[in-house]
Amino acid sequence: MHCKLYAMKNSKENHDERNWYARVGTDTFKFSQFPVGDNEFRTKIIRWSYQNIVNDHSKDFANGIPKYDGFIYEPDNIGLKKEIGDYLNEYSCLSHIPKEGDVTITLEFLKHIFGEQMELGLDYLQIMYLDPKHFLPVLCLVSKERNTGKSTFGKWIKDIYEDNALFIGVRDLASQFNGDWLNNLVLIIDETMISLQQVVETMKFLSTSYKAQSESKNKDRKSVNFYGKFIPISNHETTFIKIDQDETRFWVRKIPVLKEDDVNILKHLKKEIPHFLHYLTHRKLSTTRVGRMHFDPKELETQALVNLKRASRHPKLIELELFLIDLMDELGRDQLQFTLGDLYTITKEEIGETKSSLKDILLNHFNILPLQNSSNYDKIIKDPIGDFATIRKKGKFYTLNRKLVDK
């Protein structure tokens, strides 16, 4: 929708120029029309001194401009309210007016991006547009190949959401000063390589949080509404980020090379945006909500996600898994029993992990605990010639099945 407050100055709907200014708290602002193309403008909120308003108009005029206690951020793409109580909504009106029309190019492009998960992709985009406050998974587009369209997707999202979408870098996410990017619906992180775990934790936390602590230079920290959706884009398929094996907040898609190289694809996609928004408005979701991020995590599983999780494991963990699989094969078993001391003894030469590290792996990776009471079990030992064997012993042992290791 178009907001009357943000209409062009010569619009018949907004002839009172006092609506082109506002006092927010103790500061004054002007709603300025910023050119973004041929006969296209977007409204920017810029600081404007009270005295300038007096000089340009009059003191009576300046005293009559709308007054608000502060800013608030409440996204709504259908029925946006610029005034919420005594606060001015910073969410920007979209310039697109949805109308019925051809979306062939858009759907073909999205089929390329989402592949066999096309309907899930359309659901993701529909929820973002119609219910922008809803949590959504972190959509990661990856490919080591060039000319895949993944960056084009990011630019297209920016074209849809205009001033409500922002390209940011990993450095922005790592900085304590986040006030410049928190108030955005979509945060696109292009050419991503996130080596700092702090940044990963920030993305994980914010992707399922309605509040964030905003901090800007020379300003006090404050709690603000946050509804951002993260879209990392990277050429590093398995190393752009490290995530836990049980992580469910990430949807990772490997994007293939485009079959045809259309240098004007973004221009065509932009032309169809009003039609696509109409399409989303009248489309029925293919899924029902099953969790806080709407989707069932199993629906979002891809080989790209499996590869990322596999590569995220500690190198020593991979060595340990291979060792345990070989041990099962050598003993002809699909199940091993051992105490923490047993595991340390049989792995210290080849793996070299400490007891505390092994205990952490058993608990947090394999999700197994030892028996609380001692019982008989098949203790693994090395015989005099270096082969593995078992003997009956008693202790508080772990039980590890092959399916937990060989996955």
Tab-separated table of C-alpha atoms in Angstrom:
chain	number	residue	atom	x	y	z
A	1	MET	CA	0.000	0.000	0.000
A	2	HIS	CA	1.007	3.631	-0.332
A	3	CYS	CA	1.084	5.728	2.843
A	4	LYS	CA	-0.467	9.167	2.547
A	5	LEU	CA	2.298	10.453	4.757
A	6	TYR	CA	4.817	9.317	2.143
A	7	ALA	CA	2.970	10.441	-0.977
A	8	MET	CA	4.586	12.872	-3.396
A	9	LYS	CA	4.466	16.542	-2.370
A	10	ASN	CA	2.171	17.499	-5.209
A	11	SER	CA	-0.282	14.698	-4.417
A	12	LYS	CA	-3.873	15.833	-3.905
A	13	GLU	CA	-4.024	13.386	-0.976
A	14	ASN	CA	-1.310	15.212	0.941
A	15	HIS	CA	-1.530	18.937	0.338
A	16	ASP	CA	-0.672	19.833	3.954
A	17	GLU	CA	3.118	20.156	3.927
A	18	ARG	CA	3.287	19.927	7.715
A	19	ASN	CA	2.934	16.168	7.232
A	20	TRP	CA	6.339	16.240	5.553
A	21	TYR	CA	7.975	16.924	8.881
A	22	ALA	CA	7.825	15.324	12.285
A	23	ARG	CA	9.177	15.874	15.746
A	24	VAL	CA	10.266	12.568	17.251
A	25	GLY	CA	11.239	12.916	20.875
A	26	THR	CA	13.265	16.116	20.971
A	27	ASP	CA	14.545	15.872	17.363
A	28	THR	CA	12.933	17.038	14.136
A	29	PHE	CA	12.935	15.167	10.829
A	30	LYS	CA	11.935	15.667	7.223
A	31	PHE	CA	10.441	13.057	4.887
A	32	SER	CA	12.590	13.604	1.811
A	33	GLN	CA	11.921	12.181	-1.644
A	34	PHE	CA	15.080	10.405	-2.782
A	35	PRO	CA	15.319	9.561	-6.529
A	36	VAL	CA	16.024	5.887	-7.260
A	37	GLY	CA	15.307	5.816	-10.994
A	38	ASP	CA	13.344	7.454	-13.775
A	39	ASN	CA	10.335	9.059	-12.088
A	40	GLU	CA	10.833	6.771	-9.072
A	41	PHE	CA	11.302	8.049	-5.543
A	42	ARG	CA	11.589	6.585	-2.078
A	43	THR	CA	11.053	8.469	1.111
A	44	LYS	CA	14.063	8.950	3.371
A	45	ILE	CA	13.721	10.169	6.940
A	46	ILE	CA	16.470	12.722	7.451
A	47	ARG	CA	17.277	15.047	10.334
A	48	TRP	CA	16.057	18.587	9.758
A	49	SER	CA	16.527	21.381	12.239
A	50	TYR	CA	13.536	23.071	13.793
A	51	GLN	CA	15.001	26.455	12.841
A	52	ASN	CA	15.173	25.440	9.167
A	53	ILE	CA	11.463	24.636	9.246
A	54	VAL	CA	10.785	28.048	10.774
A	55	ASN	CA	12.972	29.727	8.141
A	56	ASP	CA	11.328	27.840	5.254
A	57	HIS	CA	7.776	28.318	6.529
A	58	SER	CA	6.916	29.997	9.823
A	59	LYS	CA	7.004	29.401	13.560
A	60	ASP	CA	3.290	28.620	13.600
A	61	PHE	CA	3.849	26.090	10.807
A	62	ALA	CA	6.760	24.474	12.691
A	63	ASN	CA	4.722	24.218	15.880
A	64	GLY	CA	1.970	22.417	13.964
A	65	ILE	CA	4.009	19.503	12.619
A	66	PRO	CA	3.114	15.993	13.893
A	67	LYS	CA	4.778	15.039	17.181
A	68	TYR	CA	5.769	11.576	18.397
A	69	ASP	CA	7.423	10.233	21.536
A	70	GLY	CA	9.806	8.030	19.564
A	71	PHE	CA	10.323	5.544	16.737
A	72	ILE	CA	8.961	2.006	16.607
A	73	TYR	CA	9.480	-0.765	14.037
A	74	GLU	CA	6.362	-2.739	13.090
A	75	PRO	CA	6.477	-4.302	9.590
A	76	ASP	CA	3.245	-4.729	7.651
A	77	ASN	CA	3.077	-4.988	3.861
A	78	ILE	CA	-0.720	-5.002	3.580
A	79	GLY	CA	-2.149	-2.543	6.117
A	80	LEU	CA	0.831	-0.513	7.270
A	81	LYS	CA	0.205	2.030	10.013
A	82	LYS	CA	2.734	4.845	10.183
A	83	GLU	CA	1.408	6.034	13.534
A	84	ILE	CA	1.182	3.483	16.346
A	85	GLY	CA	0.029	5.177	19.501
A	86	ASP	CA	2.454	8.014	20.186
A	87	TYR	CA	5.185	6.454	18.036
A	88	LEU	CA	6.248	6.811	14.400
A	89	ASN	CA	6.667	3.521	12.555
A	90	GLU	CA	10.019	3.317	10.755
A	91	TYR	CA	8.943	0.492	8.454
A	92	SER	CA	8.888	1.880	4.918
A	93	CYS	CA	5.914	1.588	2.609
A	94	LEU	CA	6.594	-0.585	-0.416
A	95	SER	CA	6.231	1.299	-3.686
A	96	HIS	CA	4.815	-1.757	-5.487
A	97	ILE	CA	1.054	-1.942	-5.991
A	98	PRO	CA	0.089	-5.635	-6.325
A	99	LYS	CA	-1.866	-6.350	-9.484
A	100	GLU	CA	-2.687	-9.435	-11.486
A	101	GLY	CA	-0.273	-10.229	-14.284
A	102	ASP	CA	2.305	-12.570	-15.777
A	103	VAL	CA	4.848	-14.108	-13.364
A	104	THR	CA	6.353	-16.685	-15.730
A	105	ILE	CA	9.926	-15.403	-15.491
A	106	THR	CA	9.736	-15.088	-11.706
A	107	LEU	CA	8.430	-18.634	-11.209
A	108	GLU	CA	11.047	-20.050	-13.584
A	109	PHE	CA	13.773	-18.258	-11.628
A	110	LEU	CA	12.425	-19.471	-8.284
A	111	LYS	CA	12.223	-23.023	-9.642
A	112	HIS	CA	15.933	-22.712	-10.378
A	113	ILE	CA	16.668	-21.447	-6.850
A	114	PHE	CA	14.451	-23.827	-4.866
A	115	GLY	CA	14.379	-26.858	-7.184
A	116	GLU	CA	12.434	-29.757	-5.680
A	117	GLN	CA	11.581	-27.496	-2.721
A	118	MET	CA	9.804	-24.958	-4.937
A	119	GLU	CA	6.552	-24.984	-2.941
A	120	LEU	CA	8.470	-24.517	0.311
A	121	GLY	CA	10.301	-21.592	-1.267
A	122	LEU	CA	7.040	-19.977	-2.307
A	123	ASP	CA	5.669	-20.526	1.213
A	124	TYR	CA	8.791	-18.845	2.629
A	125	LEU	CA	8.333	-15.810	0.370
A	126	GLN	CA	4.584	-15.675	1.001
A	127	ILE	CA	4.983	-15.705	4.782
A	128	MET	CA	7.672	-13.028	4.586
A	129	TYR	CA	5.337	-10.780	2.594
A	130	LEU	CA	1.974	-11.442	4.266
A	131	ASP	CA	3.155	-12.146	7.817
A	132	PRO	CA	6.510	-10.342	8.112
A	133	LYS	CA	6.709	-10.705	11.898
A	134	HIS	CA	6.740	-14.498	11.656
A	135	PHE	CA	10.017	-16.306	12.396
A	136	LEU	CA	11.558	-17.897	9.295
A	137	PRO	CA	14.634	-20.109	8.861
A	138	VAL	CA	17.998	-18.678	7.864
A	139	LEU	CA	17.954	-19.253	4.092
A	140	CYS	CA	21.501	-19.986	2.878
A	141	LEU	CA	22.216	-20.021	-0.865
A	142	VAL	CA	25.557	-21.640	-1.656
A	143	SER	CA	27.553	-22.754	-4.682
A	144	LYS	CA	31.227	-22.750	-5.576
A	145	GLU	CA	30.169	-22.196	-9.190
A	146	ARG	CA	29.692	-18.781	-10.746
A	147	ASN	CA	26.641	-17.555	-12.646
A	148	THR	CA	24.138	-19.425	-10.487
A	149	GLY	CA	21.705	-16.613	-9.763
A	150	LYS	CA	22.170	-16.681	-6.000
A	151	SER	CA	23.346	-13.059	-5.857
A	152	THR	CA	20.557	-12.109	-8.252
A	153	PHE	CA	18.098	-13.590	-5.756
A	154	GLY	CA	19.494	-11.308	-3.053
A	155	LYS	CA	19.205	-8.252	-5.298
A	156	TRP	CA	15.656	-9.227	-6.249
A	157	ILE	CA	14.662	-9.494	-2.578
A	158	LYS	CA	16.179	-6.045	-2.071
A	159	ASP	CA	14.123	-4.730	-5.009
A	160	ILE	CA	10.950	-6.133	-3.456
A	161	TYR	CA	11.463	-4.805	0.060
A	162	GLU	CA	13.379	-1.675	-0.933
A	163	ASP	CA	14.443	0.284	2.170
A	164	ASN	CA	13.333	-2.589	4.410
A	165	ALA	CA	16.079	-4.865	3.067
A	166	LEU	CA	19.803	-4.342	3.477
A	167	PHE	CA	23.039	-5.902	2.256
A	168	ILE	CA	25.389	-6.257	5.220
A	169	GLY	CA	28.798	-7.795	5.797
A	170	VAL	CA	30.107	-10.162	8.430
A	171	ARG	CA	31.941	-7.195	9.969
A	172	ASP	CA	28.577	-5.500	10.578
A	173	LEU	CA	27.280	-8.563	12.406
A	174	ALA	CA	30.430	-8.738	14.512
A	175	SER	CA	30.357	-5.068	15.491
A	176	GLN	CA	28.859	-3.954	18.796
A	177	PHE	CA	27.257	-1.067	16.913
A	178	ASN	CA	24.229	-2.656	15.260
A	179	GLY	CA	21.817	0.270	15.169
A	180	ASP	CA	22.329	0.752	11.424
A	181	TRP	CA	20.991	-2.676	10.448
A	182	LEU	CA	18.622	-3.956	13.142
A	183	ASN	CA	15.621	-2.089	11.703
A	184	ASN	CA	15.358	-4.149	8.524
A	185	LEU	CA	13.050	-6.960	7.499
A	186	VAL	CA	15.633	-8.743	5.341
A	187	LEU	CA	19.385	-8.885	5.939
A	188	ILE	CA	21.310	-10.217	2.941
A	189	ILE	CA	24.893	-11.278	3.624
A	190	ASP	CA	26.609	-11.693	0.235
A	191	GLU	CA	29.920	-13.519	-0.349
A	192	THR	CA	29.701	-14.935	3.148
A	193	MET	CA	32.525	-16.591	5.095
A	194	ILE	CA	31.649	-16.493	8.780
A	195	SER	CA	34.680	-17.548	10.793
A	196	LEU	CA	33.653	-15.960	14.100
A	197	GLN	CA	31.400	-18.211	16.160
A	198	GLN	CA	30.111	-15.076	17.887
A	199	VAL	CA	28.524	-14.013	14.582
A	200	VAL	CA	26.922	-17.434	14.130
A	201	GLU	CA	25.461	-17.232	17.626
A	202	THR	CA	24.151	-13.718	16.894
A	203	MET	CA	22.324	-14.960	13.787
A	204	LYS	CA	20.912	-17.963	15.640
A	205	PHE	CA	19.680	-15.826	18.528
A	206	LEU	CA	18.161	-13.054	16.427
A	207	SER	CA	16.444	-15.446	13.997
A	208	THR	CA	14.136	-16.546	16.834
A	209	SER	CA	13.911	-13.341	18.854
A	210	TYR	CA	11.407	-10.497	18.669
A	211	LYS	CA	13.693	-8.169	20.621
A	212	ALA	CA	17.290	-7.034	20.240
A	213	GLN	CA	19.636	-4.655	22.017
A	214	SER	CA	20.352	-1.771	19.674
A	215	GLU	CA	23.571	0.170	20.109
A	216	SER	CA	24.849	3.107	18.078
A	217	LYS	CA	27.882	5.323	18.561
A	218	ASN	CA	27.363	7.996	21.208
A	219	LYS	CA	23.907	6.640	22.038
A	220	ASP	CA	22.588	4.541	24.904
A	221	ARG	CA	21.761	0.889	24.365
A	222	LYS	CA	18.051	0.252	24.020
A	223	SER	CA	15.717	-2.666	23.451
A	224	VAL	CA	14.043	-2.593	20.022
A	225	ASN	CA	11.675	-4.789	18.038
A	226	PHE	CA	13.446	-7.140	15.641
A	227	TYR	CA	11.828	-9.070	12.806
A	228	GLY	CA	14.815	-9.567	10.483
A	229	LYS	CA	15.247	-12.559	8.182
A	230	PHE	CA	18.837	-13.551	7.359
A	231	ILE	CA	19.842	-14.665	3.853
A	232	PRO	CA	23.570	-15.585	3.688
A	233	ILE	CA	24.948	-16.097	0.160
A	234	SER	CA	28.309	-17.803	-0.274
A	235	ASN	CA	30.696	-19.485	-2.713
A	236	HIS	CA	31.990	-21.670	0.144
A	237	GLU	CA	29.545	-24.568	0.177
A	238	THR	CA	30.675	-26.380	3.319
A	239	THR	CA	32.878	-23.892	5.150
A	240	PHE	CA	30.985	-20.579	5.093
A	241	ILE	CA	29.645	-21.270	8.579
A	242	LYS	CA	29.916	-23.892	11.313
A	243	ILE	CA	26.711	-25.228	12.834
A	244	ASP	CA	25.825	-27.944	15.320
A	245	GLN	CA	24.601	-31.343	14.193
A	246	ASP	CA	21.159	-30.799	15.727
A	247	GLU	CA	20.749	-27.231	14.430
A	248	THR	CA	17.313	-26.649	12.851
A	249	ARG	CA	17.342	-22.921	12.100
A	250	PHE	CA	19.241	-23.146	8.800
A	251	TRP	CA	17.866	-23.986	5.352
A	252	VAL	CA	20.805	-24.559	3.003
A	253	ARG	CA	20.348	-24.840	-0.750
A	254	LYS	CA	23.088	-25.498	-3.275
A	255	ILE	CA	22.277	-23.488	-6.397
A	256	PRO	CA	23.209	-24.911	-9.828
A	257	VAL	CA	24.579	-22.914	-12.739
A	258	LEU	CA	21.909	-21.152	-14.775
A	259	LYS	CA	21.091	-22.939	-18.020
A	260	GLU	CA	20.861	-19.637	-19.863
A	261	ASP	CA	22.739	-16.440	-19.065
A	262	ASP	CA	20.244	-13.573	-19.277
A	263	VAL	CA	22.019	-10.320	-18.432
A	264	ASN	CA	18.619	-8.631	-18.069
A	265	ILE	CA	17.131	-11.211	-15.687
A	266	LEU	CA	17.012	-8.788	-12.744
A	267	LYS	CA	15.261	-6.192	-14.890
A	268	HIS	CA	12.649	-8.763	-15.944
A	269	LEU	CA	12.163	-9.938	-12.357
A	270	LYS	CA	11.723	-6.375	-11.132
A	271	LYS	CA	9.061	-5.722	-13.770
A	272	GLU	CA	7.062	-8.694	-12.488
A	273	ILE	CA	7.252	-7.743	-8.774
A	274	PRO	CA	3.720	-6.213	-8.598
A	275	HIS	CA	2.319	-9.324	-10.293
A	276	PHE	CA	4.280	-11.652	-8.025
A	277	LEU	CA	3.036	-9.893	-4.891
A	278	HIS	CA	-0.520	-10.307	-6.193
A	279	TYR	CA	0.276	-13.987	-6.817
A	280	LEU	CA	1.522	-14.418	-3.230
A	281	THR	CA	-1.526	-12.639	-1.839
A	282	HIS	CA	-3.912	-15.068	-3.550
A	283	ARG	CA	-1.849	-18.254	-3.257
A	284	LYS	CA	-2.662	-20.946	-0.685
A	285	LEU	CA	0.222	-22.102	1.507
A	286	SER	CA	1.354	-25.647	0.763
A	287	THR	CA	2.403	-26.235	4.384
A	288	THR	CA	0.889	-25.791	7.820
A	289	ARG	CA	2.757	-24.335	10.759
A	290	VAL	CA	4.471	-26.991	12.880
A	291	GLY	CA	7.043	-24.922	14.766
A	292	ARG	CA	8.240	-21.447	15.622
A	293	MET	CA	9.804	-21.110	12.149
A	294	HIS	CA	6.639	-22.496	10.513
A	295	PHE	CA	8.345	-25.357	8.665
A	296	ASP	CA	9.044	-28.888	9.845
A	297	PRO	CA	12.879	-29.040	9.969
A	298	LYS	CA	12.731	-32.389	8.151
A	299	GLU	CA	11.088	-30.633	5.186
A	300	LEU	CA	14.074	-28.302	4.908
A	301	GLU	CA	16.748	-31.007	5.002
A	302	THR	CA	18.971	-30.969	1.923
A	303	GLN	CA	22.213	-32.645	0.936
A	304	ALA	CA	23.824	-29.213	1.157
A	305	LEU	CA	22.768	-28.996	4.826
A	306	VAL	CA	24.088	-32.520	5.500
A	307	ASN	CA	27.411	-31.605	3.880
A	308	LEU	CA	27.640	-28.401	5.914
A	309	LYS	CA	26.976	-30.197	9.196
A	310	ARG	CA	29.484	-32.896	8.305
A	311	ALA	CA	32.151	-30.307	7.532
A	312	SER	CA	31.323	-28.431	10.745
A	313	ARG	CA	32.422	-31.318	12.906
A	314	HIS	CA	35.749	-31.165	14.700
A	315	PRO	CA	38.476	-33.059	12.754
A	316	LYS	CA	39.118	-35.243	15.801
A	317	LEU	CA	35.443	-36.201	15.895
A	318	ILE	CA	35.638	-37.449	12.320
A	319	GLU	CA	38.743	-39.481	13.206
A	320	LEU	CA	36.961	-40.944	16.238
A	321	GLU	CA	33.909	-41.934	14.203
A	322	LEU	CA	36.063	-43.689	11.608
A	323	PHE	CA	37.995	-45.440	14.378
A	324	LEU	CA	34.793	-46.688	16.028
A	325	ILE	CA	33.355	-47.931	12.717
A	326	ASP	CA	36.583	-49.859	12.012
A	327	LEU	CA	36.472	-51.248	15.555
A	328	MET	CA	32.904	-52.489	15.068
A	329	ASP	CA	33.919	-54.113	11.788
A	330	GLU	CA	36.935	-55.793	13.396
A	331	LEU	CA	34.878	-57.146	16.300
A	332	GLY	CA	31.948	-58.073	14.048
A	333	ARG	CA	29.507	-56.029	16.117
A	334	ASP	CA	26.956	-53.300	15.551
A	335	GLN	CA	27.217	-52.185	19.169
A	336	LEU	CA	30.091	-51.294	21.479
A	337	GLN	CA	30.175	-51.167	25.268
A	338	PHE	CA	32.848	-49.235	27.144
A	339	THR	CA	33.520	-47.052	30.154
A	340	LEU	CA	35.034	-43.618	29.692
A	341	GLY	CA	38.366	-45.056	30.823
A	342	ASP	CA	38.094	-47.875	28.272
A	343	LEU	CA	37.474	-45.445	25.426
A	344	TYR	CA	40.386	-43.249	26.477
A	345	THR	CA	42.736	-46.254	26.668
A	346	ILE	CA	41.892	-47.696	23.236
A	347	THR	CA	41.887	-44.318	21.434
A	348	LYS	CA	44.731	-42.377	23.070
A	349	GLU	CA	47.375	-43.509	20.563
A	350	GLU	CA	45.381	-42.848	17.371
A	351	ILE	CA	42.988	-40.072	18.436
A	352	GLY	CA	44.724	-38.431	21.392
A	353	GLU	CA	41.665	-36.802	22.962
A	354	THR	CA	41.451	-36.165	26.713
A	355	LYS	CA	38.907	-37.923	28.915
A	356	SER	CA	36.925	-34.708	29.356
A	357	SER	CA	36.820	-34.171	25.587
A	358	LEU	CA	35.658	-37.751	24.992
A	359	LYS	CA	32.987	-37.356	27.668
A	360	ASP	CA	31.757	-34.183	25.965
A	361	ILE	CA	31.580	-35.961	22.573
A	362	LEU	CA	29.623	-38.884	24.020
A	363	LEU	CA	27.146	-36.520	25.670
A	364	ASN	CA	26.749	-33.730	23.136
A	365	HIS	CA	27.393	-35.503	19.827
A	366	PHE	CA	26.212	-39.075	20.364
A	367	ASN	CA	23.706	-38.107	23.088
A	368	ILE	CA	24.496	-41.119	25.287
A	369	LEU	CA	25.110	-41.482	29.026
A	370	PRO	CA	26.692	-44.288	31.060
A	371	LEU	CA	24.675	-46.610	33.272
A	372	GLN	CA	24.097	-45.217	36.749
A	373	ASN	CA	24.850	-48.582	38.362
A	374	SER	CA	27.637	-51.060	37.593
A	375	SER	CA	26.721	-54.023	35.415
A	376	ASN	CA	28.467	-56.706	33.372
A	377	TYR	CA	29.592	-55.704	29.892
A	378	ASP	CA	32.007	-56.659	27.095
A	379	LYS	CA	35.135	-54.608	27.805
A	380	ILE	CA	37.256	-53.832	24.732
A	381	ILE	CA	40.968	-54.597	25.080
A	382	LYS	CA	44.019	-55.024	22.891
A	383	ASP	CA	45.518	-58.506	22.909
A	384	PRO	CA	49.304	-59.117	22.967
A	385	ILE	CA	49.602	-58.962	19.165
A	386	GLY	CA	47.698	-55.652	18.908
A	387	ASP	CA	44.292	-56.930	17.828
A	388	PHE	CA	41.116	-55.862	19.582
A	389	ALA	CA	39.102	-58.339	21.628
A	390	THR	CA	36.536	-58.311	24.442
A	391	ILE	CA	36.411	-59.726	27.957
A	392	ARG	CA	33.609	-59.707	30.500
A	393	LYS	CA	33.958	-57.012	33.140
A	394	LYS	CA	31.749	-54.991	35.429
A	395	GLY	CA	31.365	-51.209	35.333
A	396	LYS	CA	29.240	-48.161	34.517
A	397	PHE	CA	29.456	-48.408	30.743
A	398	TYR	CA	28.190	-46.580	27.671
A	399	THR	CA	26.402	-48.382	24.822
A	400	LEU	CA	27.093	-47.040	21.329
A	401	ASN	CA	25.137	-48.350	18.324
A	402	ARG	CA	26.492	-48.293	14.777
A	403	LYS	CA	23.603	-46.133	13.546
A	404	LEU	CA	24.770	-43.314	15.850
A	405	VAL	CA	28.233	-43.363	14.305
A	406	ASP	CA	27.722	-44.315	10.670
A	407	LYS	CA	25.302	-41.590	9.574
